[in-house]
DNA sequence: AACTAATCAACAATCATTGTTGATAACGGC
DNA sequence: GCCGTTATCAACAATGATTGTTGATTAGTT
């Protein structure tokens, strides 16, 4: 993620005005955790700058992704997650809390040279893992299962389940 | 994918009745292409058995997935794709036509032992590739781009774009 | 200061999916 | 074949994330 100032510069170069709303989104993205959904970003933004509409947040996020400064991730969690990690990496979706964890590419090995035989060409390849995140592991044997009898992956407190 | 008869047996064992609607879905899944969405399955089903409601098709597909006979795939294509390939494999989503192509696991190499250092545990890992499917490649330099100026991935004719 | 873009509130609309309901049809065990 | 229990039907309503719209207002940029 580039600095709010760098993003502001990027917007000006694209003939997009640098408004306080946009700056607020830039700042929230820089400080917040990894993979927020639009609603969470909005919640953080209004703390700094009230009266910013959710509609505007969606709009700014889209602009950022169109400029390549943000990646929209659809990992089947119900809402798009916005990723400001621009390095090559993969993701793990926690079955218990819905968190999305970055998996640095160097911790994995992914090869798919053989697929050329199928006549397809690959432009991107991402590894999507499901499992349990580190904080849920820690809470796992103590209190976690008491609050979650055996239901579906809830993904409830999207903010930061472990804070 | 197991045979319609095997699926019927499976349903009976689960105290689910084997109705003509359910059989029709079983049969369509066996003959159809790889990764249809619910609407396509419904279209095929009504050809054999009119008056089957889309609601019922959704219901049967869910039952099949709850019995582990079908996998619901959310690959960010807008609608859930239903996969009757129960072998371990990965997927490629065609940027041009939206098709989902099976990538046999033996054509790839995926390792992620290193992620244990992060304190996470992985239960499943799927490789999701984006690129161009084989038929789109064939059509690519001839007629494809003429029909698709430069718009977003359209994923229009979900049926089978190449038939 | 002026031009133009951006934002606001307040909605409506989309789309895939699931829920509901009351009536009808049909499977399966006997 | 009967009957109890399920399943399905049509016809909607509801969900939830996202985008569209509109008319008025605010505010960057030059
Ligand atoms: Mn990430
Ligand atoms: Mn598949
Ligand atoms: Zn977790
Ligand atoms: Zn294709």
mmCIF file of C-alpha atoms (C1' of nucleotides) and ligand atoms in Angstrom:
data_model
loop_
_atom_site.group_PDB
_atom_site.id
_atom_site.type_symbol
_atom_site.label_atom_id
_atom_site.label_comp_id
_atom_site.label_asym_id
_atom_site.label_seq_id
_atom_site.Cartn_x
_atom_site.Cartn_y
_atom_site.Cartn_z
ATOM 1 C CA UNK A 1 0.000 0.000 0.000
ATOM 2 C CA UNK A 2 1.312 3.370 -0.978
ATOM 3 C CA UNK A 3 1.112 6.324 1.315
ATOM 4 C CA UNK A 4 -1.969 8.532 1.326
ATOM 5 C CA UNK A 5 0.157 11.280 -0.177
ATOM 6 C CA UNK A 6 1.332 9.063 -2.990
ATOM 7 C CA UNK A 7 -2.226 8.023 -3.687
ATOM 8 C CA UNK A 8 -3.287 11.642 -3.701
ATOM 9 C CA UNK A 9 -0.647 12.351 -6.294
ATOM 10 C CA UNK A 10 -1.822 9.379 -8.310
ATOM 11 C CA UNK A 11 -5.364 10.704 -8.262
ATOM 12 C CA UNK A 12 -4.327 14.153 -9.357
ATOM 13 C CA UNK A 13 -2.429 12.688 -12.276
ATOM 14 C CA UNK A 14 -5.586 10.857 -13.253
ATOM 15 C CA UNK A 15 -7.539 14.110 -13.115
ATOM 16 C CA UNK A 16 -9.372 12.979 -10.044
ATOM 17 C CA UNK A 17 -9.769 15.473 -7.274
ATOM 18 C CA UNK A 18 -8.296 14.820 -3.896
ATOM 19 C CA UNK A 19 -11.221 15.277 -1.594
ATOM 20 C CA UNK A 20 -11.292 14.819 2.157
ATOM 21 C CA UNK A 21 -13.453 11.759 1.648
ATOM 22 C CA UNK A 22 -10.906 10.169 -0.627
ATOM 23 C CA UNK A 23 -8.068 11.064 1.708
ATOM 24 C CA UNK A 24 -9.952 9.506 4.590
ATOM 25 C CA UNK A 25 -10.273 6.262 2.681
ATOM 26 C CA UNK A 26 -6.586 6.337 1.791
ATOM 27 C CA UNK A 27 -5.646 6.781 5.418
ATOM 28 C CA UNK A 28 -7.960 4.112 6.710
ATOM 29 C CA UNK A 29 -6.640 1.611 4.217
ATOM 30 C CA UNK A 30 -3.085 2.294 5.295
ATOM 31 C CA UNK A 31 -3.671 1.813 8.993
ATOM 32 C CA UNK A 32 -6.334 -0.880 9.047
ATOM 33 C CA UNK A 33 -5.893 -4.615 8.997
ATOM 34 C CA UNK A 34 -5.527 -6.749 5.960
ATOM 35 C CA UNK A 35 -8.696 -7.438 4.041
ATOM 36 C CA UNK A 36 -11.643 -5.316 5.039
ATOM 37 C CA UNK A 37 -14.976 -5.289 3.321
ATOM 38 C CA UNK A 38 -16.513 -2.037 2.191
ATOM 39 C CA UNK A 39 -18.728 -1.714 5.232
ATOM 40 C CA UNK A 40 -15.828 -1.954 7.650
ATOM 41 C CA UNK A 41 -13.877 0.622 5.719
ATOM 42 C CA UNK A 42 -16.886 2.862 5.834
ATOM 43 C CA UNK A 43 -17.202 2.419 9.579
ATOM 44 C CA UNK A 44 -13.593 3.451 10.063
ATOM 45 C CA UNK A 45 -13.889 6.363 7.693
ATOM 46 C CA UNK A 46 -16.871 7.925 9.426
ATOM 47 C CA UNK A 47 -14.932 7.890 12.676
ATOM 48 C CA UNK A 48 -12.541 10.376 11.181
ATOM 49 C CA UNK A 49 -14.895 12.159 8.869
ATOM 50 C CA UNK A 50 -18.584 11.849 9.639
ATOM 51 C CA UNK A 51 -21.270 12.059 6.974
ATOM 52 C CA UNK A 52 -19.222 10.152 4.425
ATOM 53 C CA UNK A 53 -21.684 7.947 2.661
ATOM 54 C CA UNK A 54 -21.217 4.271 2.051
ATOM 55 C CA UNK A 55 -21.935 5.010 -1.572
ATOM 56 C CA UNK A 56 -18.880 7.232 -1.783
ATOM 57 C CA UNK A 57 -16.681 4.659 -0.110
ATOM 58 C CA UNK A 58 -17.683 2.076 -2.693
ATOM 59 C CA UNK A 59 -16.883 4.576 -5.387
ATOM 60 C CA UNK A 60 -13.432 5.438 -4.062
ATOM 61 C CA UNK A 61 -12.558 1.795 -3.575
ATOM 62 C CA UNK A 62 -13.484 1.100 -7.143
ATOM 63 C CA UNK A 63 -11.356 3.983 -8.362
ATOM 64 C CA UNK A 64 -8.413 2.702 -6.362
ATOM 65 C CA UNK A 65 -8.764 -0.724 -7.882
ATOM 66 C CA UNK A 66 -9.046 0.727 -11.361
ATOM 67 C CA UNK A 67 -5.782 2.525 -10.751
ATOM 68 C CA UNK A 68 -4.252 -0.730 -9.632
ATOM 69 C CA UNK A 69 -3.638 0.520 -6.120
ATOM 70 C CA UNK A 70 -6.044 -1.930 -4.537
ATOM 71 C CA UNK A 71 -7.176 -5.429 -5.353
ATOM 72 C CA UNK A 72 -10.760 -6.525 -5.092
ATOM 73 C CA UNK A 73 -10.887 -10.055 -3.747
ATOM 74 C CA UNK A 74 -13.922 -12.261 -4.069
ATOM 75 C CA UNK A 75 -13.170 -15.237 -1.895
ATOM 76 C CA UNK A 76 -16.707 -16.416 -1.473
ATOM 77 C CA UNK A 77 -17.096 -14.764 1.895
ATOM 78 C CA UNK A 78 -20.189 -12.857 0.868
ATOM 79 C CA UNK A 79 -18.636 -9.451 0.334
ATOM 80 C CA UNK A 80 -15.689 -8.279 -1.680
ATOM 81 C CA UNK A 81 -12.524 -7.847 0.351
ATOM 82 C CA UNK A 82 -10.199 -5.003 -0.500
ATOM 83 C CA UNK A 83 -6.528 -5.872 -0.428
ATOM 84 C CA UNK A 84 -3.840 -3.228 -0.316
ATOM 85 C CA UNK A 85 -1.068 -5.770 -0.272
ATOM 86 C CA UNK A 86 0.310 -5.404 -3.766
ATOM 87 C CA UNK A 87 3.001 -8.029 -3.419
ATOM 88 C CA UNK A 88 2.501 -11.497 -4.799
ATOM 89 C CA UNK A 89 0.847 -13.592 -2.184
ATOM 90 C CA UNK A 90 -1.924 -16.062 -1.512
ATOM 91 C CA UNK A 91 -4.756 -16.232 0.972
ATOM 92 C CA UNK A 92 -6.173 -18.363 3.688
ATOM 93 C CA UNK A 93 -9.794 -17.932 4.677
ATOM 94 C CA UNK A 94 -10.467 -18.882 8.267
ATOM 95 C CA UNK A 95 -13.419 -21.220 8.537
ATOM 96 C CA UNK A 96 -14.157 -20.038 12.052
ATOM 97 C CA UNK A 97 -13.954 -16.262 11.977
ATOM 98 C CA UNK A 98 -13.880 -15.468 8.266
ATOM 99 C CA UNK A 99 -10.578 -13.647 8.472
ATOM 100 C CA UNK A 100 -8.432 -13.535 5.373
ATOM 101 C CA UNK A 101 -4.761 -14.146 6.061
ATOM 102 C CA UNK A 102 -1.944 -13.247 3.722
ATOM 103 C CA UNK A 103 0.279 -16.128 2.750
ATOM 104 C CA UNK A 104 3.559 -14.830 1.350
ATOM 105 C CA UNK A 105 4.379 -16.487 -1.932
ATOM 106 C CA UNK A 106 7.761 -17.620 -0.678
ATOM 107 C CA UNK A 107 6.098 -19.921 1.830
ATOM 108 C CA UNK A 108 4.459 -21.842 -0.958
ATOM 109 C CA UNK A 109 5.405 -23.511 -4.169
ATOM 110 C CA UNK A 110 2.986 -23.322 -7.033
ATOM 111 C CA UNK A 111 3.783 -24.676 -10.458
ATOM 112 C CA UNK A 112 1.491 -25.308 -13.363
ATOM 113 C CA UNK A 113 3.655 -25.614 -16.428
ATOM 114 C CA UNK A 114 1.802 -28.783 -17.388
ATOM 115 C CA UNK A 115 -1.458 -27.008 -18.057
ATOM 116 C CA UNK A 116 -0.193 -25.873 -21.460
ATOM 117 C CA UNK A 117 -1.078 -29.363 -22.643
ATOM 118 C CA UNK A 118 -4.706 -28.485 -22.123
ATOM 119 C CA UNK A 119 -4.498 -25.645 -24.579
ATOM 120 C CA UNK A 120 -5.175 -23.015 -21.968
ATOM 121 C CA UNK A 121 -3.060 -20.036 -21.036
ATOM 122 C CA UNK A 122 -2.772 -18.748 -17.508
ATOM 123 C CA UNK A 123 -2.412 -15.102 -16.644
ATOM 124 C CA UNK A 124 -2.773 -15.304 -12.883
ATOM 125 C CA UNK A 125 -2.865 -18.089 -10.343
ATOM 126 C CA UNK A 126 -3.874 -17.699 -6.767
ATOM 127 C CA UNK A 127 -3.915 -20.289 -4.078
ATOM 128 C CA UNK A 128 -6.996 -20.105 -1.888
ATOM 129 C CA UNK A 129 -6.743 -22.062 1.311
ATOM 130 C CA UNK A 130 -9.382 -22.776 3.899
ATOM 131 C CA UNK A 131 -8.529 -23.601 7.453
ATOM 132 C CA UNK A 132 -7.983 -21.952 10.784
ATOM 133 C CA UNK A 133 -6.182 -18.706 11.400
ATOM 134 C CA UNK A 134 -3.637 -18.286 14.132
ATOM 135 C CA UNK A 135 -5.808 -16.389 16.633
ATOM 136 C CA UNK A 136 -8.624 -18.896 16.245
ATOM 137 C CA UNK A 137 -6.131 -21.621 16.984
ATOM 138 C CA UNK A 138 -5.127 -19.926 20.184
ATOM 139 C CA UNK A 139 -8.709 -19.459 21.288
ATOM 140 C CA UNK A 140 -9.687 -22.802 19.846
ATOM 141 C CA UNK A 141 -9.315 -25.155 22.800
ATOM 142 C CA UNK A 142 -10.435 -22.673 25.418
ATOM 143 C CA UNK A 143 -13.450 -20.549 24.587
ATOM 144 C CA UNK A 144 -14.030 -20.714 20.878
ATOM 145 C CA UNK A 145 -16.231 -23.756 20.571
ATOM 146 C CA UNK A 146 -18.342 -22.653 23.485
ATOM 147 C CA UNK A 147 -19.566 -19.664 21.562
ATOM 148 C CA UNK A 148 -19.917 -21.524 18.281
ATOM 149 C CA UNK A 149 -21.817 -24.757 18.866
ATOM 150 C CA UNK A 150 -21.356 -26.271 15.439
ATOM 151 C CA UNK A 151 -22.910 -23.897 13.016
ATOM 152 C CA UNK A 152 -21.823 -22.835 9.593
ATOM 153 C CA UNK A 153 -18.863 -20.529 9.253
ATOM 154 C CA UNK A 154 -20.364 -17.431 10.718
ATOM 155 C CA UNK A 155 -17.960 -14.673 9.778
ATOM 156 C CA UNK A 156 -19.759 -12.530 12.273
ATOM 157 C CA UNK A 157 -17.701 -9.754 13.779
ATOM 158 C CA UNK A 158 -15.992 -8.805 10.579
ATOM 159 C CA UNK A 159 -14.097 -5.978 12.210
ATOM 160 C CA UNK A 160 -11.227 -7.795 13.781
ATOM 161 C CA UNK A 161 -12.338 -10.888 15.605
ATOM 162 C CA UNK A 162 -9.139 -10.941 17.578
ATOM 163 C CA UNK A 163 -8.324 -7.534 18.972
ATOM 164 C CA UNK B 1 -20.026 -38.003 -10.647
ATOM 165 C CA UNK B 2 -21.886 -41.109 -9.632
ATOM 166 C CA UNK B 3 -24.597 -42.544 -11.774
ATOM 167 C CA UNK B 4 -28.176 -41.345 -11.383
ATOM 168 C CA UNK B 5 -29.027 -44.756 -9.970
ATOM 169 C CA UNK B 6 -26.282 -44.552 -7.392
ATOM 170 C CA UNK B 7 -27.437 -41.104 -6.399
ATOM 171 C CA UNK B 8 -30.988 -42.381 -6.116
ATOM 172 C CA UNK B 9 -29.788 -45.070 -3.776
ATOM 173 C CA UNK B 10 -27.870 -42.503 -1.785
ATOM 174 C CA UNK B 11 -31.005 -40.404 -1.410
ATOM 175 C CA UNK B 12 -33.092 -43.336 -0.266
ATOM 176 C CA UNK B 13 -30.527 -44.177 2.373
ATOM 177 C CA UNK B 14 -30.802 -40.621 3.590
ATOM 178 C CA UNK B 15 -34.579 -40.938 3.791
ATOM 179 C CA UNK B 16 -35.030 -38.619 0.875
ATOM 180 C CA UNK B 17 -37.526 -39.617 -1.731
ATOM 181 C CA UNK B 18 -36.449 -40.206 -5.288
ATOM 182 C CA UNK B 19 -38.735 -37.968 -7.242
ATOM 183 C CA UNK B 20 -38.758 -37.438 -11.003
ATOM 184 C CA UNK B 21 -37.494 -33.912 -10.396
ATOM 185 C CA UNK B 22 -34.534 -35.188 -8.465
ATOM 186 C CA UNK B 23 -33.810 -37.877 -11.028
ATOM 187 C CA UNK B 24 -33.932 -35.282 -13.771
ATOM 188 C CA UNK B 25 -31.310 -33.235 -11.987
ATOM 189 C CA UNK B 26 -29.145 -36.299 -11.463
ATOM 190 C CA UNK B 27 -29.299 -37.120 -15.142
ATOM 191 C CA UNK B 28 -28.601 -33.613 -16.313
ATOM 192 C CA UNK B 29 -25.580 -33.363 -14.069
ATOM 193 C CA UNK B 30 -24.182 -36.567 -15.468
ATOM 194 C CA UNK B 31 -24.484 -35.607 -19.112
ATOM 195 C CA UNK B 32 -23.884 -31.880 -19.010
ATOM 196 C CA UNK B 33 -20.592 -30.052 -19.165
ATOM 197 C CA UNK B 34 -18.345 -29.257 -16.318
ATOM 198 C CA UNK B 35 -19.452 -26.414 -14.106
ATOM 199 C CA UNK B 36 -22.969 -25.204 -14.709
ATOM 200 C CA UNK B 37 -24.754 -22.627 -12.655
ATOM 201 C CA UNK B 38 -28.163 -23.339 -11.230
ATOM 202 C CA UNK B 39 -29.997 -21.570 -14.015
ATOM 203 C CA UNK B 40 -28.353 -23.652 -16.721
ATOM 204 C CA UNK B 41 -29.121 -26.835 -14.900
ATOM 205 C CA UNK B 42 -32.692 -25.702 -14.611
ATOM 206 C CA UNK B 43 -32.872 -24.987 -18.323
ATOM 207 C CA UNK B 44 -31.655 -28.478 -19.117
ATOM 208 C CA UNK B 45 -33.965 -30.070 -16.592
ATOM 209 C CA UNK B 46 -37.108 -28.481 -17.952
ATOM 210 C CA UNK B 47 -36.278 -29.845 -21.374
ATOM 211 C CA UNK B 48 -36.757 -33.317 -20.024
ATOM 212 C CA UNK B 49 -39.341 -32.569 -17.410
ATOM 213 C CA UNK B 50 -41.302 -29.363 -17.821
ATOM 214 C CA UNK B 51 -42.756 -27.486 -14.898
ATOM 215 C CA UNK B 52 -39.799 -28.154 -12.647
ATOM 216 C CA UNK B 53 -39.274 -24.976 -10.743
ATOM 217 C CA UNK B 54 -35.969 -23.234 -10.346
ATOM 218 C CA UNK B 55 -36.651 -23.293 -6.641
ATOM 219 C CA UNK B 56 -36.651 -27.076 -6.638
ATOM 220 C CA UNK B 57 -33.455 -27.256 -8.634
ATOM 221 C CA UNK B 58 -31.709 -25.076 -6.080
ATOM 222 C CA UNK B 59 -33.024 -27.349 -3.369
ATOM 223 C CA UNK B 60 -31.836 -30.563 -5.002
ATOM 224 C CA UNK B 61 -28.429 -29.109 -5.741
ATOM 225 C CA UNK B 62 -28.073 -28.163 -2.114
ATOM 226 C CA UNK B 63 -29.056 -31.638 -0.995
ATOM 227 C CA UNK B 64 -26.506 -33.149 -3.336
ATOM 228 C CA UNK B 65 -23.799 -30.943 -1.942
ATOM 229 C CA UNK B 66 -24.820 -31.769 1.611
ATOM 230 C CA UNK B 67 -24.421 -35.421 0.763
ATOM 231 C CA UNK B 68 -20.996 -34.690 -0.639
ATOM 232 C CA UNK B 69 -21.986 -35.714 -4.143
ATOM 233 C CA UNK B 70 -21.548 -32.253 -5.581
ATOM 234 C CA UNK B 71 -19.300 -29.322 -4.809
ATOM 235 C CA UNK B 72 -20.516 -25.762 -4.768
ATOM 236 C CA UNK B 73 -17.868 -23.510 -6.254
ATOM 237 C CA UNK B 74 -17.813 -19.787 -5.741
ATOM 238 C CA UNK B 75 -15.189 -18.529 -8.119
ATOM 239 C CA UNK B 76 -16.318 -14.959 -8.226
ATOM 240 C CA UNK B 77 -18.200 -15.414 -11.478
ATOM 241 C CA UNK B 78 -21.457 -14.094 -10.045
ATOM 242 C CA UNK B 79 -23.235 -17.366 -9.502
ATOM 243 C CA UNK B 80 -22.278 -20.566 -7.750
ATOM 244 C CA UNK B 81 -20.995 -23.259 -10.079
ATOM 245 C CA UNK B 82 -21.856 -26.852 -9.325
ATOM 246 C CA UNK B 83 -19.039 -29.318 -9.798
ATOM 247 C CA UNK B 84 -19.630 -33.041 -10.066
ATOM 248 C CA UNK B 85 -15.966 -33.788 -10.495
ATOM 249 C CA UNK B 86 -15.130 -35.300 -7.143
ATOM 250 C CA UNK B 87 -11.474 -35.907 -7.861
ATOM 251 C CA UNK B 88 -8.851 -33.530 -6.598
ATOM 252 C CA UNK B 89 -8.359 -30.829 -9.129
ATOM 253 C CA UNK B 90 -8.032 -27.120 -9.654
ATOM 254 C CA UNK B 91 -9.765 -24.596 -11.859
ATOM 255 C CA UNK B 92 -9.128 -22.064 -14.511
ATOM 256 C CA UNK B 93 -11.680 -19.325 -15.123
ATOM 257 C CA UNK B 94 -11.650 -18.043 -18.666
ATOM 258 C CA UNK B 95 -11.493 -14.273 -18.760
ATOM 259 C CA UNK B 96 -13.221 -14.205 -22.133
ATOM 260 C CA UNK B 97 -16.153 -16.564 -21.894
ATOM 261 C CA UNK B 98 -16.409 -17.294 -18.184
ATOM 262 C CA UNK B 99 -15.970 -21.019 -18.611
ATOM 263 C CA UNK B 100 -14.511 -22.983 -15.735
ATOM 264 C CA UNK B 101 -11.950 -25.548 -16.814
ATOM 265 C CA UNK B 102 -10.816 -28.475 -14.709
ATOM 266 C CA UNK B 103 -7.092 -28.638 -14.105
ATOM 267 C CA UNK B 104 -6.131 -32.119 -12.965
ATOM 268 C CA UNK B 105 -4.004 -31.982 -9.859
ATOM 269 C CA UNK B 106 -1.250 -33.999 -11.487
ATOM 270 C CA UNK B 107 -0.580 -31.174 -13.920
ATOM 271 C CA UNK B 108 0.284 -28.863 -11.080
ATOM 272 C CA UNK B 109 2.469 -28.791 -8.072
ATOM 273 C CA UNK B 110 1.186 -27.087 -4.964
ATOM 274 C CA UNK B 111 3.072 -27.097 -1.700
ATOM 275 C CA UNK B 112 2.513 -25.019 1.358
ATOM 276 C CA UNK B 113 4.293 -26.743 4.196
ATOM 277 C CA UNK B 114 5.879 -23.446 5.162
ATOM 278 C CA UNK B 115 2.631 -21.859 6.229
ATOM 279 C CA UNK B 116 2.762 -23.716 9.532
ATOM 280 C CA UNK B 117 5.195 -21.013 10.623
ATOM 281 C CA UNK B 118 2.326 -18.560 10.494
ATOM 282 C CA UNK B 119 0.399 -20.526 13.067
ATOM 283 C CA UNK B 120 -2.381 -21.383 10.661
ATOM 284 C CA UNK B 121 -3.657 -24.789 9.686
ATOM 285 C CA UNK B 122 -4.872 -25.596 6.222
ATOM 286 C CA UNK B 123 -7.699 -27.987 5.507
ATOM 287 C CA UNK B 124 -8.111 -27.396 1.795
ATOM 288 C CA UNK B 125 -6.154 -25.568 -0.858
ATOM 289 C CA UNK B 126 -7.376 -24.807 -4.309
ATOM 290 C CA UNK B 127 -5.553 -23.135 -7.094
ATOM 291 C CA UNK B 128 -7.691 -20.640 -8.975
ATOM 292 C CA UNK B 129 -6.255 -19.553 -12.275
ATOM 293 C CA UNK B 130 -7.449 -16.869 -14.630
ATOM 294 C CA UNK B 131 -6.633 -16.885 -18.275
ATOM 295 C CA UNK B 132 -7.972 -18.143 -21.565
ATOM 296 C CA UNK B 133 -9.614 -21.468 -22.202
ATOM 297 C CA UNK B 134 -8.765 -23.641 -25.141
ATOM 298 C CA UNK B 135 -11.797 -22.871 -27.315
ATOM 299 C CA UNK B 136 -11.352 -19.145 -26.784
ATOM 300 C CA UNK B 137 -7.777 -19.516 -27.887
ATOM 301 C CA UNK B 138 -8.867 -21.183 -31.093
ATOM 302 C CA UNK B 139 -11.440 -18.511 -31.792
ATOM 303 C CA UNK B 140 -9.154 -15.820 -30.447
ATOM 304 C CA UNK B 141 -7.370 -14.613 -33.563
ATOM 305 C CA UNK B 142 -10.324 -15.057 -35.877
ATOM 306 C CA UNK B 143 -13.696 -13.942 -34.618
ATOM 307 C CA UNK B 144 -13.516 -13.600 -30.893
ATOM 308 C CA UNK B 145 -12.329 -10.040 -30.499
ATOM 309 C CA UNK B 146 -14.719 -8.844 -33.145
ATOM 310 C CA UNK B 147 -17.661 -9.723 -30.969
ATOM 311 C CA UNK B 148 -16.036 -8.497 -27.785
ATOM 312 C CA UNK B 149 -14.589 -5.037 -28.387
ATOM 313 C CA UNK B 150 -12.795 -4.552 -25.094
ATOM 314 C CA UNK B 151 -15.393 -4.776 -22.408
ATOM 315 C CA UNK B 152 -15.263 -6.429 -19.042
ATOM 316 C CA UNK B 153 -15.369 -10.184 -18.881
ATOM 317 C CA UNK B 154 -18.897 -10.690 -19.982
ATOM 318 C CA UNK B 155 -19.614 -14.327 -19.187
ATOM 319 C CA UNK B 156 -22.691 -13.950 -21.276
ATOM 320 C CA UNK B 157 -23.902 -17.122 -22.887
ATOM 321 C CA UNK B 158 -23.370 -19.292 -19.865
ATOM 322 C CA UNK B 159 -24.697 -22.346 -21.625
ATOM 323 C CA UNK B 160 -21.681 -23.544 -23.496
ATOM 324 C CA UNK B 161 -19.978 -20.767 -25.373
ATOM 325 C CA UNK B 162 -18.250 -23.296 -27.573
ATOM 326 C CA UNK B 163 -20.649 -25.894 -28.867
ATOM 327 C "C1'" DA C 1 -13.758 33.465 -8.965
ATOM 328 C "C1'" DA C 2 -15.382 30.087 -12.111
ATOM 329 C "C1'" DC C 3 -15.719 25.759 -13.960
ATOM 330 C "C1'" DT C 4 -16.327 21.264 -13.049
ATOM 331 C "C1'" DA C 5 -16.125 17.265 -10.422
ATOM 332 C "C1'" DA C 6 -17.496 15.170 -6.172
ATOM 333 C "C1'" DT C 7 -20.576 14.227 -2.558
ATOM 334 C "C1'" DC C 8 -24.830 14.086 -0.186
ATOM 335 C "C1'" DA C 9 -29.303 11.913 1.056
ATOM 336 C "C1'" DA C 10 -32.621 9.146 -0.253
ATOM 337 C "C1'" DC C 11 -34.014 5.991 -2.911
ATOM 338 C "C1'" DA C 12 -34.620 2.335 -6.539
ATOM 339 C "C1'" DA C 13 -32.710 -1.549 -8.964
ATOM 340 C "C1'" DT C 14 -30.026 -5.474 -9.679
ATOM 341 C "C1'" DC C 15 -29.065 -10.496 -9.150
ATOM 342 C "C1'" DA C 16 -28.443 -14.922 -7.037
ATOM 343 C "C1'" DT C 17 -30.302 -17.262 -3.581
ATOM 344 C "C1'" DT C 18 -33.367 -18.629 0.119
ATOM 345 C "C1'" DG C 19 -37.801 -18.299 2.759
ATOM 346 C "C1'" DT C 20 -42.844 -18.796 2.898
ATOM 347 C "C1'" DT C 21 -47.407 -20.498 2.223
ATOM 348 C "C1'" DG C 22 -51.319 -23.099 1.043
ATOM 349 C "C1'" DA C 23 -52.616 -26.319 -2.257
ATOM 350 C "C1'" DT C 24 -51.607 -30.406 -4.936
ATOM 351 C "C1'" DA C 25 -48.932 -34.447 -6.262
ATOM 352 C "C1'" DA C 26 -46.466 -38.455 -5.499
ATOM 353 C "C1'" DC C 27 -42.941 -41.768 -3.062
ATOM 354 C "C1'" DG C 28 -42.488 -45.830 -0.077
ATOM 355 C "C1'" DG C 29 -43.734 -48.935 3.388
ATOM 356 C "C1'" DC C 30 -47.365 -51.746 4.361
ATOM 357 C "C1'" DG D 1 -53.764 -50.077 -3.647
ATOM 358 C "C1'" DC D 2 -53.907 -46.984 0.854
ATOM 359 C "C1'" DC D 3 -52.040 -43.719 3.578
ATOM 360 C "C1'" DG D 4 -48.889 -40.987 5.961
ATOM 361 C "C1'" DT D 5 -45.286 -38.185 5.028
ATOM 362 C "C1'" DT D 6 -42.493 -35.568 1.706
ATOM 363 C "C1'" DA D 7 -41.861 -33.086 -2.187
ATOM 364 C "C1'" DT D 8 -43.179 -29.835 -5.449
ATOM 365 C "C1'" DC D 9 -45.798 -26.169 -7.332
ATOM 366 C "C1'" DA D 10 -46.791 -21.243 -8.174
ATOM 367 C "C1'" DA D 11 -46.346 -16.992 -6.652
ATOM 368 C "C1'" DC D 12 -44.262 -14.054 -4.012
ATOM 369 C "C1'" DA D 13 -41.324 -11.789 -0.473
ATOM 370 C "C1'" DA D 14 -36.860 -11.123 1.509
ATOM 371 C "C1'" DT D 15 -32.065 -11.079 1.779
ATOM 372 C "C1'" DG D 16 -27.563 -8.627 1.103
ATOM 373 C "C1'" DA D 17 -23.965 -6.577 -1.507
ATOM 374 C "C1'" DT D 18 -23.402 -3.535 -4.887
ATOM 375 C "C1'" DT D 19 -24.518 -0.086 -8.375
ATOM 376 C "C1'" DG D 20 -27.641 3.441 -10.534
ATOM 377 C "C1'" DT D 21 -30.145 7.820 -10.171
ATOM 378 C "C1'" DT D 22 -31.331 12.503 -9.215
ATOM 379 C "C1'" DG D 23 -31.354 17.146 -7.779
ATOM 380 C "C1'" DA D 24 -29.163 20.011 -4.609
ATOM 381 C "C1'" DT D 25 -24.941 21.373 -2.401
ATOM 382 C "C1'" DT D 26 -19.997 21.462 -1.544
ATOM 383 C "C1'" DA D 27 -15.463 22.053 -2.711
ATOM 384 C "C1'" DG D 28 -10.910 21.059 -5.615
ATOM 385 C "C1'" DT D 29 -8.182 23.016 -9.266
ATOM 386 C "C1'" DT D 30 -6.599 26.335 -12.334
HETATM 387 MN MN1 LIG E 1 -3.903 -10.204 0.771
HETATM 388 MN MN1 LIG E 2 -14.113 -28.843 -11.446
HETATM 389 ZN ZN1 LIG E 3 -10.040 -17.226 12.576
HETATM 390 ZN ZN1 LIG E 4 -13.151 -19.159 -22.895
#
